[in-house]
CSV table of C-alpha atoms in Angstrom, one decimal:
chain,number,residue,atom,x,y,z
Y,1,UNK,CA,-25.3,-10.4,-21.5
Y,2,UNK,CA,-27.4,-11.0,-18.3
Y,3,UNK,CA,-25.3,-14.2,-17.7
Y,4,UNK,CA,-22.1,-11.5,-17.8
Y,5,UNK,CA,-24.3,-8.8,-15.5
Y,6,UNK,CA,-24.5,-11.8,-12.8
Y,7,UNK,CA,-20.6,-13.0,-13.3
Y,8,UNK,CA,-20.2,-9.2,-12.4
Y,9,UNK,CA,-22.0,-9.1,-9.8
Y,10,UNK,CA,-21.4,-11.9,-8.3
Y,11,UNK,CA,-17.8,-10.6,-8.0
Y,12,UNK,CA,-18.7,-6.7,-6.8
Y,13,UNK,CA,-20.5,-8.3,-3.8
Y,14,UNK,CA,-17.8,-10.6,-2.9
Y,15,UNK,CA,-15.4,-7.5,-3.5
Y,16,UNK,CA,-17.4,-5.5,-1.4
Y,17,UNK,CA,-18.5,-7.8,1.3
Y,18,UNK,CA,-14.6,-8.8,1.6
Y,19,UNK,CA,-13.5,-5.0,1.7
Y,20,UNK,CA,-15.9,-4.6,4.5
Y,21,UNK,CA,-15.1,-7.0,7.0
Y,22,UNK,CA,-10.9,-6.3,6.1
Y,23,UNK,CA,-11.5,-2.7,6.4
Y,24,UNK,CA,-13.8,-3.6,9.6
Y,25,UNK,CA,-10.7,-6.3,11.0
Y,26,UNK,CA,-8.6,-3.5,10.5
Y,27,UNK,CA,-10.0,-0.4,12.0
Y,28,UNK,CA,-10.1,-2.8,15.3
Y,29,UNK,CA,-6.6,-3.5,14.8
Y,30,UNK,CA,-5.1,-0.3,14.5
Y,31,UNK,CA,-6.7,0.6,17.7
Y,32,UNK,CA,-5.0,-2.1,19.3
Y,33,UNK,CA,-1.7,-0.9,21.5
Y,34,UNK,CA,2.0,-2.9,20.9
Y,35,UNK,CA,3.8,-3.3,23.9
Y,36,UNK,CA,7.6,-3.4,24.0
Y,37,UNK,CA,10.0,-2.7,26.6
Y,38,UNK,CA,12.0,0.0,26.4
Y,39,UNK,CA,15.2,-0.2,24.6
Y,40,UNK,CA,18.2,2.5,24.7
Y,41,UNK,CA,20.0,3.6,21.6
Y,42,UNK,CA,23.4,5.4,23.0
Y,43,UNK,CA,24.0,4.2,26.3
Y,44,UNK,CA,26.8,6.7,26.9
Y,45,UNK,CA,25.4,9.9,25.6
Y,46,UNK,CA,25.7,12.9,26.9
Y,47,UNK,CA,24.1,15.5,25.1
Y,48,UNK,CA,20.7,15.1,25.9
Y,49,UNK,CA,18.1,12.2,27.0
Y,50,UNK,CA,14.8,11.3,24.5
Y,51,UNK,CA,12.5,9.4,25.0
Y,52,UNK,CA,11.0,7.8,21.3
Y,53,UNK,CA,7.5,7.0,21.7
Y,54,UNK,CA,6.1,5.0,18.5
Y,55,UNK,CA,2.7,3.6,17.3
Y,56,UNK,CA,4.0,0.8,15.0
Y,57,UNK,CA,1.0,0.8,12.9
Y,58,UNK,CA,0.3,-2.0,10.0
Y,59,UNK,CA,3.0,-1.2,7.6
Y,60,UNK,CA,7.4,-1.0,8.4
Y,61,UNK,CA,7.4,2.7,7.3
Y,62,UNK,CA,6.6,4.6,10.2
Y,63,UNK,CA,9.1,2.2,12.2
Y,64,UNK,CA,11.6,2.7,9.5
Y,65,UNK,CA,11.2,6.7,9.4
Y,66,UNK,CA,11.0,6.8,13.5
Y,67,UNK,CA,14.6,4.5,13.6
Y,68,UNK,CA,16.8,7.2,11.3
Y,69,UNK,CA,15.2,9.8,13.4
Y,70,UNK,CA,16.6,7.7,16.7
Y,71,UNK,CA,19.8,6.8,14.9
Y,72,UNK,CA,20.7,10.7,14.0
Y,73,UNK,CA,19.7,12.1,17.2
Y,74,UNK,CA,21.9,9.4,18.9
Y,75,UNK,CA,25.1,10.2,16.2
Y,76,UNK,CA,24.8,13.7,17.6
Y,77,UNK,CA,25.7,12.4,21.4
Y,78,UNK,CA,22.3,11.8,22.8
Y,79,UNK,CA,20.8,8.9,24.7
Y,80,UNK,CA,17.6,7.4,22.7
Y,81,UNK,CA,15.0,5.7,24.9
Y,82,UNK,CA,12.8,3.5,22.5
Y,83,UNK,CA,9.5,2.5,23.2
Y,84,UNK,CA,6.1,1.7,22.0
Y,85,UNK,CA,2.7,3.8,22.3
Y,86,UNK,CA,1.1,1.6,24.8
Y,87,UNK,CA,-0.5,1.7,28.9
Y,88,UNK,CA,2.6,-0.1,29.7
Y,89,UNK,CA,5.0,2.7,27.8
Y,90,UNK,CA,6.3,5.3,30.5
Y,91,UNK,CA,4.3,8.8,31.1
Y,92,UNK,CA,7.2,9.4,33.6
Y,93,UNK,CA,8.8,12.3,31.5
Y,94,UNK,CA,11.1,14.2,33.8
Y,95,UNK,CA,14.1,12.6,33.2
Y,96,UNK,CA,13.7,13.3,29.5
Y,97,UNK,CA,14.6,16.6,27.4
Y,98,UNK,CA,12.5,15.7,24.3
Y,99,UNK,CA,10.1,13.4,23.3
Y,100,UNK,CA,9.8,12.0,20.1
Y,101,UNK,CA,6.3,10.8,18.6
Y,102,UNK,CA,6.0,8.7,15.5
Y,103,UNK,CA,2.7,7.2,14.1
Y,104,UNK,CA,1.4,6.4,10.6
Y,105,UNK,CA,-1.9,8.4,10.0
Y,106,UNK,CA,-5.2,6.8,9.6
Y,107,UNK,CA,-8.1,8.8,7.8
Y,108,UNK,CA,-6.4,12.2,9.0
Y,109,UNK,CA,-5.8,11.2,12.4
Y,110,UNK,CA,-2.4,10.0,14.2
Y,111,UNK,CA,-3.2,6.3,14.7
Y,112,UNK,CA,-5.3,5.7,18.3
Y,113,UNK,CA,-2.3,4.3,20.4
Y,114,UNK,CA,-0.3,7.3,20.3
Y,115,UNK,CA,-3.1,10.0,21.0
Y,116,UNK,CA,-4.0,7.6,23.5
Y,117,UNK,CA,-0.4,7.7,24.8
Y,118,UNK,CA,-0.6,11.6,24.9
Y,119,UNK,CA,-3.9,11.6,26.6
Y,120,UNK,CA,-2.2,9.1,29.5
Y,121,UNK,CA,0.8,11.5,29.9
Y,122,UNK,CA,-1.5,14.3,30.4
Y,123,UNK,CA,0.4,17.3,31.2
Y,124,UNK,CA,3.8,17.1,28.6
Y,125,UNK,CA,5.3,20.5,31.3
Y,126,UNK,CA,6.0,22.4,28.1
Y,127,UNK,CA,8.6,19.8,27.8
Y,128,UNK,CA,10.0,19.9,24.0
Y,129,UNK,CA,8.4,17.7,21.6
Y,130,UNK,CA,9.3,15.8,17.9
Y,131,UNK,CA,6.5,14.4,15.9
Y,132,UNK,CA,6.4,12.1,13.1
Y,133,UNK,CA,3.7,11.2,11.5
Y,134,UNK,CA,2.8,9.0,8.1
Y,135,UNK,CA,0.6,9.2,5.6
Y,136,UNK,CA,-0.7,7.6,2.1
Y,137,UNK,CA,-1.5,11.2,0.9
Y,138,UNK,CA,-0.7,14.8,2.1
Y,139,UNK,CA,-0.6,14.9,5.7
Y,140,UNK,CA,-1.2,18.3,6.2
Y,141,UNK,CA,-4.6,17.9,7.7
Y,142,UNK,CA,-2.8,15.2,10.4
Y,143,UNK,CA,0.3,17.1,11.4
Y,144,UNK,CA,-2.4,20.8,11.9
Y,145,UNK,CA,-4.6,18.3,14.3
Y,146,UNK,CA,-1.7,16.3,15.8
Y,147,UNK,CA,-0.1,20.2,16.5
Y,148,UNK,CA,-3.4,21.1,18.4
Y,149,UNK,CA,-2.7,17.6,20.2
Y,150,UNK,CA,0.1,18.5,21.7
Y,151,UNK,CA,-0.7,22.1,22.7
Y,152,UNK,CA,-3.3,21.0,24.2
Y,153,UNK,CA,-1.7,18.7,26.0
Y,154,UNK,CA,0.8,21.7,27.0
Y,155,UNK,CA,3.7,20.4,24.8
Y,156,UNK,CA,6.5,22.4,23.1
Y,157,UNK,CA,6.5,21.7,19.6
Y,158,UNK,CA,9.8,21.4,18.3
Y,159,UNK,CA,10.0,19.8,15.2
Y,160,UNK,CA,6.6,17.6,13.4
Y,161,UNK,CA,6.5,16.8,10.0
Y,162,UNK,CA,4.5,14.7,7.8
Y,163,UNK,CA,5.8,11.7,5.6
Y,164,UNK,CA,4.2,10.2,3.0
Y,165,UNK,CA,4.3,7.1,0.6
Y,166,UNK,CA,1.9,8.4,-2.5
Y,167,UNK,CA,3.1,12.3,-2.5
Y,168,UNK,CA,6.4,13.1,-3.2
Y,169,UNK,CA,8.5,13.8,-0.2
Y,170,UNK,CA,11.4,15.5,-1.6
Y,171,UNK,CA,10.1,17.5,-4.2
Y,172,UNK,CA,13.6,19.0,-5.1
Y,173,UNK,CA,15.0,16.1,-5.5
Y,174,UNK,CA,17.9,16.5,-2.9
Y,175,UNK,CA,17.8,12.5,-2.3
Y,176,UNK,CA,18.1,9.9,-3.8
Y,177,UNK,CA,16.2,6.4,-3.7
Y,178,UNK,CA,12.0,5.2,-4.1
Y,179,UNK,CA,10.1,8.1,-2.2
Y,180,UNK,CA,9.7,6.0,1.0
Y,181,UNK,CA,13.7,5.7,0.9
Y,182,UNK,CA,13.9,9.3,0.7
Y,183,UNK,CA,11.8,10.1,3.6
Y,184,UNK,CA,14.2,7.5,5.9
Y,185,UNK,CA,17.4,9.6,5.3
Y,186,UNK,CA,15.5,12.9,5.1
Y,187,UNK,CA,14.2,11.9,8.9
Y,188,UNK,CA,18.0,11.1,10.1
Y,189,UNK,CA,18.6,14.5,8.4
Y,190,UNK,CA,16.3,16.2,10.5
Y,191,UNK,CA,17.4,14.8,13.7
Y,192,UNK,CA,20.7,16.0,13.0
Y,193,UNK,CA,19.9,19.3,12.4
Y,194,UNK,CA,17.2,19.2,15.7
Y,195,UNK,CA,19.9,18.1,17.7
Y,196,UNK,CA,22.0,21.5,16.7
Y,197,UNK,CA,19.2,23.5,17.5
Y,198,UNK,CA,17.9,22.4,20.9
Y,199,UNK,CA,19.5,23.7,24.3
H,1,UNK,CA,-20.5,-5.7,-51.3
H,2,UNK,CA,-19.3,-5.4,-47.9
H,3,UNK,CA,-16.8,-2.8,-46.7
H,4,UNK,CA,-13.4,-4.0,-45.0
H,5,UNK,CA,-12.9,-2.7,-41.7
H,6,UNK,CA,-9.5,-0.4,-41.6
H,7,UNK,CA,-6.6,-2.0,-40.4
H,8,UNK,CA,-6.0,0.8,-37.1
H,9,UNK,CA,-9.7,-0.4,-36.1
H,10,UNK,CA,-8.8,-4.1,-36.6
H,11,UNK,CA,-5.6,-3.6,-34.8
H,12,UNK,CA,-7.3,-1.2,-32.0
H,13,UNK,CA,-8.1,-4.4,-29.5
H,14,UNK,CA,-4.1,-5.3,-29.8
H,15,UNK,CA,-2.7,-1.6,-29.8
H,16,UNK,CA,-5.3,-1.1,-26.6
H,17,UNK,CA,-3.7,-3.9,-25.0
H,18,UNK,CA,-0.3,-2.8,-25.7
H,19,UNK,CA,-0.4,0.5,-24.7
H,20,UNK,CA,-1.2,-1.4,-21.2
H,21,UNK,CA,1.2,-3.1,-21.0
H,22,UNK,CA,3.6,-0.1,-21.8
H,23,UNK,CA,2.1,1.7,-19.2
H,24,UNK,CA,3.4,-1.7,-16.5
H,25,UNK,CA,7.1,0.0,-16.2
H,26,UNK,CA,5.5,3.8,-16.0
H,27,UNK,CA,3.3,2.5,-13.0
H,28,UNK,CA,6.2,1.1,-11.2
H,29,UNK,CA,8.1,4.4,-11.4
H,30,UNK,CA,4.7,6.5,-10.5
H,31,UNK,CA,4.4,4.6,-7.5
H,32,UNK,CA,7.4,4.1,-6.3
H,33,UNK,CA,8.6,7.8,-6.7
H,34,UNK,CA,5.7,8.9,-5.2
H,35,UNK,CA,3.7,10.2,-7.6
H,36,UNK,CA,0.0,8.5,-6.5
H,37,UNK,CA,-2.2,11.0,-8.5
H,38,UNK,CA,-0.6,10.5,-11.5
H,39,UNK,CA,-0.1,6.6,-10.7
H,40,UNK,CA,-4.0,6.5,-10.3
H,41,UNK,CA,-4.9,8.1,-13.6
H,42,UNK,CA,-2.6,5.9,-15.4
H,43,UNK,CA,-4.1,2.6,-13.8
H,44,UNK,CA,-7.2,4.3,-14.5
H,45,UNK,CA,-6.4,4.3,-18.0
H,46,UNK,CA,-5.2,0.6,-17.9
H,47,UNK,CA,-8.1,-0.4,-16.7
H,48,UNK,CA,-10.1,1.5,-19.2
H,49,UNK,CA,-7.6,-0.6,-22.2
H,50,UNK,CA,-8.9,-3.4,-20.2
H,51,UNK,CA,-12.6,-3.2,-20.7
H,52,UNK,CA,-12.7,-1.7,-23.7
H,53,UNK,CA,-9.7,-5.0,-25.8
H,54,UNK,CA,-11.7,-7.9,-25.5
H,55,UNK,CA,-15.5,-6.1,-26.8
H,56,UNK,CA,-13.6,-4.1,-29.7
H,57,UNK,CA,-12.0,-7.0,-30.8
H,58,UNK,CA,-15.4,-9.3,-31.4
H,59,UNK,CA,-16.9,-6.1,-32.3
H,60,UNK,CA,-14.7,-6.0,-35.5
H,61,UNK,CA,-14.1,-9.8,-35.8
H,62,UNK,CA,-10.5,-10.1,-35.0
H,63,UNK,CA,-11.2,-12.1,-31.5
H,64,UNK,CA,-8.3,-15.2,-31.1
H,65,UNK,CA,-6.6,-17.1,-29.3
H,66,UNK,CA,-3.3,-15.0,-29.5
H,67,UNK,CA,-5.3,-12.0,-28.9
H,68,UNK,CA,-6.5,-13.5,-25.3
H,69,UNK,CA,-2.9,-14.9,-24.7
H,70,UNK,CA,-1.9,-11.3,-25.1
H,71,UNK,CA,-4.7,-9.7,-22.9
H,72,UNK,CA,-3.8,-12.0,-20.2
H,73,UNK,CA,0.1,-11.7,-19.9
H,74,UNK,CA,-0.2,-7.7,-20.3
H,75,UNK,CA,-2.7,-7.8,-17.1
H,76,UNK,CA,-0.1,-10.1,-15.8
H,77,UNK,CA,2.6,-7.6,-16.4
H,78,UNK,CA,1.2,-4.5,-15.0
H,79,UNK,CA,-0.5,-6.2,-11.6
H,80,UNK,CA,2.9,-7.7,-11.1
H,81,UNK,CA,4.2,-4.1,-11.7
H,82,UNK,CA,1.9,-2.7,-9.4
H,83,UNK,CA,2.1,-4.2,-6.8
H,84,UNK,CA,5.4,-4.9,-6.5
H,85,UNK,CA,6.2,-0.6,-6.3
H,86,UNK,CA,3.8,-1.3,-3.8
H,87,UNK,CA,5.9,-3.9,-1.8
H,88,UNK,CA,9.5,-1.9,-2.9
H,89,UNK,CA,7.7,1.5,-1.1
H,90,UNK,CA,7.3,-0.9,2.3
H,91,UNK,CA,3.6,-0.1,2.0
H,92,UNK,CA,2.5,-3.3,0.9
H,93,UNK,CA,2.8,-7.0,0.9
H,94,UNK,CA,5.5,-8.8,-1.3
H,95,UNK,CA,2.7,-12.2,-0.6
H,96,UNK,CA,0.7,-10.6,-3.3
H,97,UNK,CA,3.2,-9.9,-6.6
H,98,UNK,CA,4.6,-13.8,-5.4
H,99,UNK,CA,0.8,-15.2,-5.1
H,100,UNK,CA,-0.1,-13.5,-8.2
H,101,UNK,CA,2.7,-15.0,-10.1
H,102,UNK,CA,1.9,-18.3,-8.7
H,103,UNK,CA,-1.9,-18.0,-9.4
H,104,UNK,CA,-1.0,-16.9,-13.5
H,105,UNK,CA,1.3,-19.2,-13.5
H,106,UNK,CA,-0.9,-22.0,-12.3
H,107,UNK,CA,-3.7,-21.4,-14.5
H,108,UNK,CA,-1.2,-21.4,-17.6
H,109,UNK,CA,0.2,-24.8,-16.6
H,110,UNK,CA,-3.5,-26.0,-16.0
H,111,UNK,CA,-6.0,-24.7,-18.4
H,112,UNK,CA,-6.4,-27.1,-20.4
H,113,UNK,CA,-7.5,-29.6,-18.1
H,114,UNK,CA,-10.1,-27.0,-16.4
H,115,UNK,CA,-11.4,-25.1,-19.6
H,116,UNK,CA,-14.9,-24.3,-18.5
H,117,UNK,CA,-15.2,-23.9,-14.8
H,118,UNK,CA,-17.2,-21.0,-13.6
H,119,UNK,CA,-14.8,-19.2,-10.8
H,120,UNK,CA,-16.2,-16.0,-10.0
H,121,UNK,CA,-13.7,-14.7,-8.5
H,122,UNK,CA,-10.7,-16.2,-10.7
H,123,UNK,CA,-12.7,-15.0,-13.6
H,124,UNK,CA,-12.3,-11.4,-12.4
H,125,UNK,CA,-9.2,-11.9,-10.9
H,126,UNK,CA,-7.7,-9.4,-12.7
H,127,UNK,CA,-10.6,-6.5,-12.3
H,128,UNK,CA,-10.5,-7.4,-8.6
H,129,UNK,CA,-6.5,-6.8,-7.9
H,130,UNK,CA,-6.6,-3.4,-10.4
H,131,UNK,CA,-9.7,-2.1,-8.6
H,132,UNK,CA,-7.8,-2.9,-5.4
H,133,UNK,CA,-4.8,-1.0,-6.4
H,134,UNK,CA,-6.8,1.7,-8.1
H,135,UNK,CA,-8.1,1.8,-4.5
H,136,UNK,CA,-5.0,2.6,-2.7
H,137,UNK,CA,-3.6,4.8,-5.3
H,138,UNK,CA,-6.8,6.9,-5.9
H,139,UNK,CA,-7.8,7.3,-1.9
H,140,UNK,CA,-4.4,7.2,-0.2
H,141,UNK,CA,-5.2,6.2,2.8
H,142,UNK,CA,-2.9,3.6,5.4
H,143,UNK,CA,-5.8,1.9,6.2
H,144,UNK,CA,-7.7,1.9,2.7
H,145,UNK,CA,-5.2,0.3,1.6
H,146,UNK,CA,-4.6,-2.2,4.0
H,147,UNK,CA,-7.8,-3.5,3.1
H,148,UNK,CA,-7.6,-3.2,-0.1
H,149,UNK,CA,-4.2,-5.6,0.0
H,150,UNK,CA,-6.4,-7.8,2.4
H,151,UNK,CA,-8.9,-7.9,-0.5
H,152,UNK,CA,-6.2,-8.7,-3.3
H,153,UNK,CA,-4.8,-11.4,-0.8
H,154,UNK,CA,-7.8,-12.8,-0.3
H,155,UNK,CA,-8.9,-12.8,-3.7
H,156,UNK,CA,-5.6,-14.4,-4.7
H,157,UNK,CA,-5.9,-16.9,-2.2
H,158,UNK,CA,-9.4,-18.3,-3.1
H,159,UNK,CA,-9.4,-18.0,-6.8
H,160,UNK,CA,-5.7,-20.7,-6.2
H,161,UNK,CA,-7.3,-23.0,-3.8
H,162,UNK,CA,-10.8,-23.3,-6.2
H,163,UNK,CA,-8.5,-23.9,-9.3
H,164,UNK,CA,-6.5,-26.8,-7.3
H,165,UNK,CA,-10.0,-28.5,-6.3
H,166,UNK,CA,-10.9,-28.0,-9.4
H,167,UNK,CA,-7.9,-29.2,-11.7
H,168,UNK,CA,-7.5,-32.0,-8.4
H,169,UNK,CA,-11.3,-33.2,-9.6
H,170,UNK,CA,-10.3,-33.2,-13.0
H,171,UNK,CA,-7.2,-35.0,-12.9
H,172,UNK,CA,-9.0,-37.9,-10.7
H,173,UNK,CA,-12.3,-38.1,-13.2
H,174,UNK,CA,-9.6,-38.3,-15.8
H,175,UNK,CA,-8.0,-41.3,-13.8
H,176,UNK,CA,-8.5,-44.6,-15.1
């Protein structure tokens, strides 16, 4: 029995000790910016200009879910340009008619780069915004505080909504596909119906 | 004049383990539909099968050799079910279902020549990657679970390379 206590124990501590310094690697990481240049998705269009502002994040998903967002705004005739949340991303936003701001969500909060990114740009001019964010679980409490983000920052919320991989995202079952595959072609479905809606 | 055990109490370690490994394909579905809560109470439940097989079945007598094999290929089955909904969600690694098939399949082909090592870490191997996953599933957070898969990877990766020192110090004290 006490020979099974230690065997136990022994692993618990290694467990924990490992959890630590992972959980401690990580929080650094995710604080850590990605710089990309900027790339443009529909040269030609005319219907509007966006510029996509992402925090990549440690997983494909938010990447994934911020590309069908890109891809359905640009079926709809506008020009998509793609970038990364980072001090080398442009906070020259005049040219644009919406912004578009994707990040996975770490312990409530939109991941570091992009309220970082916000914080650069300052002043958004009540300029229109898009936010996606994703979550593990429900990301009600990130999409209320990333909201106060951007009106705070003087943004014009057009659109946000909150993704997630362990809470179903399409409740009714109008998709089809594993519940991170839903949310991909429920974003493209909201860019096409955004783009209808905006002047 | 002693009393015979009833057979559903004999057969409890076995049923136990069974009913995990039924629950292998409902975890899969759970997680990759979504459905974390209900994913997390089922693992919970796995894990409780877990515990519970190998004391009932010294408890009533009916410990063996088949009974282990059986204990160790459902635990197989549902970690590889787990965290491969993990990997087909594009939340986690596929390097853990592929290292975890490697490392069972590893210790199969070797442990006969490695019977009694003490491997703390390979001897919970399988607590350590269902706590990890109970982690992710019951907290649901990005970064939780990150570590959590940097945990399991971890784990996975030291429990193979002490089990290749070890079988590689067996096979050359075996050497003539």
């Amino acid at each position: 029995m006490v020979r099974l206590m230690r065997r136990i124990l022994a692993a618990v501590v290694i467990v924990l000790v490992a959890a630590g310094v992972a959980l401690a690697w990580l929080n650094w990481r995710v604080h850590q910016e990605t710089v990309t240049p900027l790339e443009t998705l529909n040269s030609g269009g005319t219907a509007g200009r966006v510029l996509a502002v992402l925090s990549p994040g440690l997983s494909s998903f938010p990447a994934d879910v911020m590309t069908a967002f890109d891809k359905g705004l640009a079926e709809k005739g506008w020009r998509v340009d793609h970038t990364t949340a980072s001090s080398e991303a442009t906070t020259d936003i005049g040219a644009y008619d919406l912004i578009v701001l994707a990040a996975p969500v770490y312990f409530s909060r939109a991941a570091p780069p992009l309220q970082d990114y916000v914080g650069r740009v300052g002043d958004f001019g009540g300029k229109q915004i898009a936010v996606l964010v994703t979550a593990g679980g429900d990301p009600a409490e990130a999409v209320a505080a990333t909201k106060a983000l951007i009106a705070a920052h003087n943004g014009t919320l057009a659109w946000i909504y909150g993704y997630a991989v362990y809470e179903p995202n399409d409740p009714d079952g109008k998709y089809e596909g594993s519940n991170t595959e839903r949310a991909v072609r429920m974003a493209h479905d909201a860019a096409l119906a955004l783009a209808g809606t905006l002047p | 004049m002693t009393r015979r055990t009833p057979f559903l109490l004999r057969a409890s370690p076995d049923l136990l383990t069974g009913l995990r490994l039924a629950l292998a394909p409902v975890l899969y579905l759970l997680i990759v539909g979504g459905r974390g809560d209900a994913a997390a109470a089922c693992l919970a439940l796995a894990m409780v099968t877990d515990a519970l097989d190998g004391p009932l079945a010294r408890h009533f007598g009916v410990a063996s050799r088949a009974g282990a094999h059986f204990d160790f290929w459902a635990d197989f089955v549902l970690i590889e079910a787990v965290f491969s909904a993990f990997a087909m969600s594009g939340a986690g690694p596929w390097a853990i279902p592929l290292l975890t098939a490697i490392a069972f399949g590893f210790f199969v082909a070797t442990v006969r020549l490695t019977p009694a090592i003490y491997d703390p870490i390979g001897r919970n191997i399988g607590g350590i990657l269902m706590g990890s996953a109970f982690s992710v599933l019951a907290l649901r957070d990005l970064l939780v679970a990150q570590a959590a898969f940097m945990v399991a990877l971890g784990a996975l990766t030291l429990t193979l390379c002490a089990r290749a020192a070890f079988v590689a110090g067996a096979v050359r004290r075996s050497a003539p």
